[in-house]
mmCIF file with all atom_site columns, C-alpha atoms in Angstrom:
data_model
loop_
_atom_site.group_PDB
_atom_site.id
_atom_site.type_symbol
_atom_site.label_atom_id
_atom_site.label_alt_id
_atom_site.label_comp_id
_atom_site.label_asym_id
_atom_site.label_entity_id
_atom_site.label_seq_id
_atom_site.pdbx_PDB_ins_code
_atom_site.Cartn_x
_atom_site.Cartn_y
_atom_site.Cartn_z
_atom_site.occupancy
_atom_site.B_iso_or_equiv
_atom_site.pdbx_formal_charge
_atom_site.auth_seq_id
_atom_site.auth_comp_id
_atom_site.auth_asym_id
_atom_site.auth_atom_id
_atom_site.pdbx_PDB_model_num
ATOM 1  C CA . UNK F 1 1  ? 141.454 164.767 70.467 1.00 0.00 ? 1  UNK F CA 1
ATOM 2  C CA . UNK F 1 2  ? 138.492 164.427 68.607 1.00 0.00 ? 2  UNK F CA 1
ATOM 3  C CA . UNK F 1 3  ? 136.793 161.060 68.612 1.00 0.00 ? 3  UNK F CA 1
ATOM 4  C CA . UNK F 1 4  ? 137.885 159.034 64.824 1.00 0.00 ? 4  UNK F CA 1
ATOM 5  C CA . UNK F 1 5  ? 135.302 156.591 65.175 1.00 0.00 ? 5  UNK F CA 1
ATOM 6  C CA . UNK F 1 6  ? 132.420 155.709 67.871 1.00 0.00 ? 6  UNK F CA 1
ATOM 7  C CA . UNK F 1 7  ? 130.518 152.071 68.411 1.00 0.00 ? 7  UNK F CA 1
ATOM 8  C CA . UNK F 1 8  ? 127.053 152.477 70.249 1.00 0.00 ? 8  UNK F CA 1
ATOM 9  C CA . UNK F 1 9  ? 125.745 149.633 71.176 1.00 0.00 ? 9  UNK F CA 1
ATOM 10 C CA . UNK F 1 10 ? 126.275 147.987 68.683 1.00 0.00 ? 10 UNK F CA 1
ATOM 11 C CA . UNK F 1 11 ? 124.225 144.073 68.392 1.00 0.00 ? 11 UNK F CA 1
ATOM 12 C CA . UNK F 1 12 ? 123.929 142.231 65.192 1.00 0.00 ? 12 UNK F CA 1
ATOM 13 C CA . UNK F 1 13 ? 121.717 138.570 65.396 1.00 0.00 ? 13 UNK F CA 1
ATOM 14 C CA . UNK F 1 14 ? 121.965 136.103 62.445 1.00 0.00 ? 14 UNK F CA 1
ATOM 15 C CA . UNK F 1 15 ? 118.956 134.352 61.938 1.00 0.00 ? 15 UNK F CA 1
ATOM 16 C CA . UNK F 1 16 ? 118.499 130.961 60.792 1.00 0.00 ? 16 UNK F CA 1
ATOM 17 C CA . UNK F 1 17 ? 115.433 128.881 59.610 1.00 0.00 ? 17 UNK F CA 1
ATOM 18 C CA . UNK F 1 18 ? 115.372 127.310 63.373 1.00 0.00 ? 18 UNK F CA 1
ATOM 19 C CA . UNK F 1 19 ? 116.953 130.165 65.517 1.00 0.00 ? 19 UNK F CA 1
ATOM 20 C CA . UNK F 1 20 ? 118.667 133.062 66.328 1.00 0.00 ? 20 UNK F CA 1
ATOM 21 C CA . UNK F 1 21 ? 122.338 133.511 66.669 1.00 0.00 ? 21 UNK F CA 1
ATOM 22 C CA . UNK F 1 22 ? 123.939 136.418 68.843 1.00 0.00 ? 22 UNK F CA 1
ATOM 23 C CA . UNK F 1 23 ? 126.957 137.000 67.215 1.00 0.00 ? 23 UNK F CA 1
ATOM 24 C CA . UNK F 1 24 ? 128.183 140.503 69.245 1.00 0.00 ? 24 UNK F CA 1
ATOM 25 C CA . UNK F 1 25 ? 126.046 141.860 71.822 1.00 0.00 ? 25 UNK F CA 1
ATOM 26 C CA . UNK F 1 26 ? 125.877 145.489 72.996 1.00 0.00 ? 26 UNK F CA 1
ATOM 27 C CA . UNK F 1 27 ? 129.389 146.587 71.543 1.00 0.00 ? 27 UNK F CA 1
ATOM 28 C CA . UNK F 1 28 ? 130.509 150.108 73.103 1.00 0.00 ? 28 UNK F CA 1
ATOM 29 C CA . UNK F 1 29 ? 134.080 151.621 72.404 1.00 0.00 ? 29 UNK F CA 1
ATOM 30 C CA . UNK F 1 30 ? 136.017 154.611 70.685 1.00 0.00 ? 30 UNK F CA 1
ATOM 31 C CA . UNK F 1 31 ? 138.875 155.446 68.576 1.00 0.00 ? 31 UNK F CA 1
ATOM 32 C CA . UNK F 1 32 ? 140.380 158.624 68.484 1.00 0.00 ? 32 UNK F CA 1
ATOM 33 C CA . UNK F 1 33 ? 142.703 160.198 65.671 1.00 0.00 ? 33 UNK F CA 1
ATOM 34 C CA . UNK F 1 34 ? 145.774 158.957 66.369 1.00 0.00 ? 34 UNK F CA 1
ATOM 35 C CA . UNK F 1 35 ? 145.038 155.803 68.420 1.00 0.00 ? 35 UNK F CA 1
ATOM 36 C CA . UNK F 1 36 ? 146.287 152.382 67.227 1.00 0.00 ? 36 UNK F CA 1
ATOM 37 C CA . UNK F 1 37 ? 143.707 149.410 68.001 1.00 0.00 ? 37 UNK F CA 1
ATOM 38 C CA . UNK F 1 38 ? 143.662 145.924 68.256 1.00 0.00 ? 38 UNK F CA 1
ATOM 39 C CA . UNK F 1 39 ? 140.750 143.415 68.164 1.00 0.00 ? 39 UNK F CA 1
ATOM 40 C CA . UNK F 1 40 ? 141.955 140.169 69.091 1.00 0.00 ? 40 UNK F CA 1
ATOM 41 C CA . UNK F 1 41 ? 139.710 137.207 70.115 1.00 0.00 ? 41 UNK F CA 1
ATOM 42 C CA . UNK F 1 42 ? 139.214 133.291 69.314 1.00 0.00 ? 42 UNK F CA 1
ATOM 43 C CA . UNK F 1 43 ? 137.540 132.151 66.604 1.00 0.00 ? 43 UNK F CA 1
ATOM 44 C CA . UNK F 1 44 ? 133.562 132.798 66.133 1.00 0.00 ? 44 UNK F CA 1
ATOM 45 C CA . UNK F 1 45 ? 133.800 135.738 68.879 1.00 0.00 ? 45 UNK F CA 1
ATOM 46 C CA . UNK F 1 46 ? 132.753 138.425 66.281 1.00 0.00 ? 46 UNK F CA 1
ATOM 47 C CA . UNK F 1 47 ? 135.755 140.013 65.280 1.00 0.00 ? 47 UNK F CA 1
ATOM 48 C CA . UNK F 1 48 ? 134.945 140.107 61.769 1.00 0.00 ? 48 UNK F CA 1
ATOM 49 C CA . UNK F 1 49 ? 130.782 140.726 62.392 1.00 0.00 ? 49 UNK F CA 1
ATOM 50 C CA . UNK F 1 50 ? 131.845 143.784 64.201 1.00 0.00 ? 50 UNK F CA 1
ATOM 51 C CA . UNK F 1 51 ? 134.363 145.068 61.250 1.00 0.00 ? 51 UNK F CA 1
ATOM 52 C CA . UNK F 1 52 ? 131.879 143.925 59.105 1.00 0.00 ? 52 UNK F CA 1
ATOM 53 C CA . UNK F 1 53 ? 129.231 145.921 60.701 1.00 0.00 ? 53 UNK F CA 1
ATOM 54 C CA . UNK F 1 54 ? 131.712 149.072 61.219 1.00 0.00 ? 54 UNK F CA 1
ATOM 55 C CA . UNK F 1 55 ? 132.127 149.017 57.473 1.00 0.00 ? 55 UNK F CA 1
ATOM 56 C CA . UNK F 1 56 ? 128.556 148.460 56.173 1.00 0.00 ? 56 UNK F CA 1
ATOM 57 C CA . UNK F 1 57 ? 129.151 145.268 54.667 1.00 0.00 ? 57 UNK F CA 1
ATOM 58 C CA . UNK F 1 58 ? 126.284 144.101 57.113 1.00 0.00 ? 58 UNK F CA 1
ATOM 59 C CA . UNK F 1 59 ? 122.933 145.185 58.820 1.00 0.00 ? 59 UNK F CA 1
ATOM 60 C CA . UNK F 1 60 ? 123.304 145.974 62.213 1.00 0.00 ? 60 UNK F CA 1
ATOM 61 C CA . UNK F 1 61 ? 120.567 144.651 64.179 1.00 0.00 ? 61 UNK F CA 1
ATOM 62 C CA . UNK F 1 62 ? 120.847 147.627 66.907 1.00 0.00 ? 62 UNK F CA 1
ATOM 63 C CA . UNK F 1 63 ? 123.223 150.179 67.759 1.00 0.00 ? 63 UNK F CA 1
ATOM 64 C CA . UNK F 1 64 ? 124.924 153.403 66.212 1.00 0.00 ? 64 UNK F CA 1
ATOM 65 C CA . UNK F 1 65 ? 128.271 154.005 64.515 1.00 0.00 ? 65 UNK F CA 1
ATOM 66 C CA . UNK F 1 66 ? 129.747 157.468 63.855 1.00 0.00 ? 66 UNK F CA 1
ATOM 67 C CA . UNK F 1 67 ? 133.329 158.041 62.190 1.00 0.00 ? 67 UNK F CA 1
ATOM 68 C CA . UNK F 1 68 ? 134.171 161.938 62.689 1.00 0.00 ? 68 UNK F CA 1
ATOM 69 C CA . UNK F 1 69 ? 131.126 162.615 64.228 1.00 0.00 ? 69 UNK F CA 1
ATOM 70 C CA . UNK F 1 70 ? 128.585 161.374 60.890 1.00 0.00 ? 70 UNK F CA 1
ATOM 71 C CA . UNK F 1 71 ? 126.208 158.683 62.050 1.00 0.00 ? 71 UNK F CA 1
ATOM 72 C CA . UNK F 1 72 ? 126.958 155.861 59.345 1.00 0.00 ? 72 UNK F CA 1
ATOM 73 C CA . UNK F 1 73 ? 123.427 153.993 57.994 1.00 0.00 ? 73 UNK F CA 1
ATOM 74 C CA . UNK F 1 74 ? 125.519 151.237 54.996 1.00 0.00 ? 74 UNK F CA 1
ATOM 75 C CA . UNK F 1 75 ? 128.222 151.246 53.226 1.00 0.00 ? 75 UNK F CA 1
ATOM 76 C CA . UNK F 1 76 ? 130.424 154.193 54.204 1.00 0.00 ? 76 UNK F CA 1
ATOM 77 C CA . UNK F 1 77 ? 133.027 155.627 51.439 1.00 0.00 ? 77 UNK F CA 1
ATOM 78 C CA . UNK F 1 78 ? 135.409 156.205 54.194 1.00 0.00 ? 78 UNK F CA 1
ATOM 79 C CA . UNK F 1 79 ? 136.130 152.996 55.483 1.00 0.00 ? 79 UNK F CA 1
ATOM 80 C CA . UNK F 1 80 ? 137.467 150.194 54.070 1.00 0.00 ? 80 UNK F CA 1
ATOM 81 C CA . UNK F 1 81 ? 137.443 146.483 55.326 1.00 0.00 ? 81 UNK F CA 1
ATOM 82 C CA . UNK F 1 82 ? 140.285 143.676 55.208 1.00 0.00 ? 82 UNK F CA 1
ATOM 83 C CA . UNK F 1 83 ? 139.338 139.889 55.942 1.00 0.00 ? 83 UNK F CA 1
ATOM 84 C CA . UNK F 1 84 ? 141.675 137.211 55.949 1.00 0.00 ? 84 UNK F CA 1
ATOM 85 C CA . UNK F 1 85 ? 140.987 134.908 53.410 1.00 0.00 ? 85 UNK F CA 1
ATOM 86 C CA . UNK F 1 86 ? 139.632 131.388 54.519 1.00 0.00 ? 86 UNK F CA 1
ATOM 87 C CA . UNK F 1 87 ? 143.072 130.341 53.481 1.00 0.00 ? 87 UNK F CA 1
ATOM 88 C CA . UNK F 1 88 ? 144.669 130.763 57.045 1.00 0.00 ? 88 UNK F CA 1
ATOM 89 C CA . UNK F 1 89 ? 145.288 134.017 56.983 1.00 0.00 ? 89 UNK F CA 1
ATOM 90 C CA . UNK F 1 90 ? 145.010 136.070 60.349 1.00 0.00 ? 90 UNK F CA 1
ATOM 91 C CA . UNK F 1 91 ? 141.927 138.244 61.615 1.00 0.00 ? 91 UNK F CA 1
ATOM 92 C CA . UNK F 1 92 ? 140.714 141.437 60.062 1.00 0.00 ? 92 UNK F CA 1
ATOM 93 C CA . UNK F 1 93 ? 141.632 144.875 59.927 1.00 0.00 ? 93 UNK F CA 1
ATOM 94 C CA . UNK F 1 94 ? 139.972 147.846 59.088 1.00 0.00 ? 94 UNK F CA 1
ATOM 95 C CA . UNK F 1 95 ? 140.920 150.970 57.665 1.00 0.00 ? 95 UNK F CA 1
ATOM 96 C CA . UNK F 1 96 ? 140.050 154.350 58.069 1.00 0.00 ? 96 UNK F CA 1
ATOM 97 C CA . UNK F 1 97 ? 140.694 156.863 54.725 1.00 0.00 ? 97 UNK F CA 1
#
């Protein structure tokens, strides 16, 4: 099975007027067609920085991402990203068309 989508490490730091704020450090995994994933985590881990990132809706601050093999640089037709509103709604999820 060919790999569906491959994180590199993958870092993305916020920056603030006073500071800098690690928000995922060094991400590595891989999805293959046909693989179901889960990222679960408490609040503020990243969860959504690193969907975020996936999908191109942010800068990465280092790191590659490739879905079927294409190094992604932005916003990537492809991939689509789901946030739970700030209403209480659950997590993320992203999905791969």
């Amino acid at each position: 099975m060919e790999k569906m989508l491959e994180v590199i490490n993958l870092s993305k730091i916020y920056q603030s007027k006073e500071n800098e704020i690690l928000a995922i450090d060094n991400v590595n995994f891989s999805i293959k067609e046909g693989e179901f994933v889960s990222i679960i985590g408490p609040s503020g881990c990243g969860k959504s920085t690193l969907l975020s990132a996936i999908a191109g809706l942010i800068p990465k601050t280092t790191g590659e991402i490739y879905i079927d093999g294409e190094k992604i640089n932005g916003m990537d037709l492809a991939c689509s990203l789901v946030v739970g509103a700030a209403t209480g709604a659950a997590g993320g999820a992203i999905g791969m068309f």
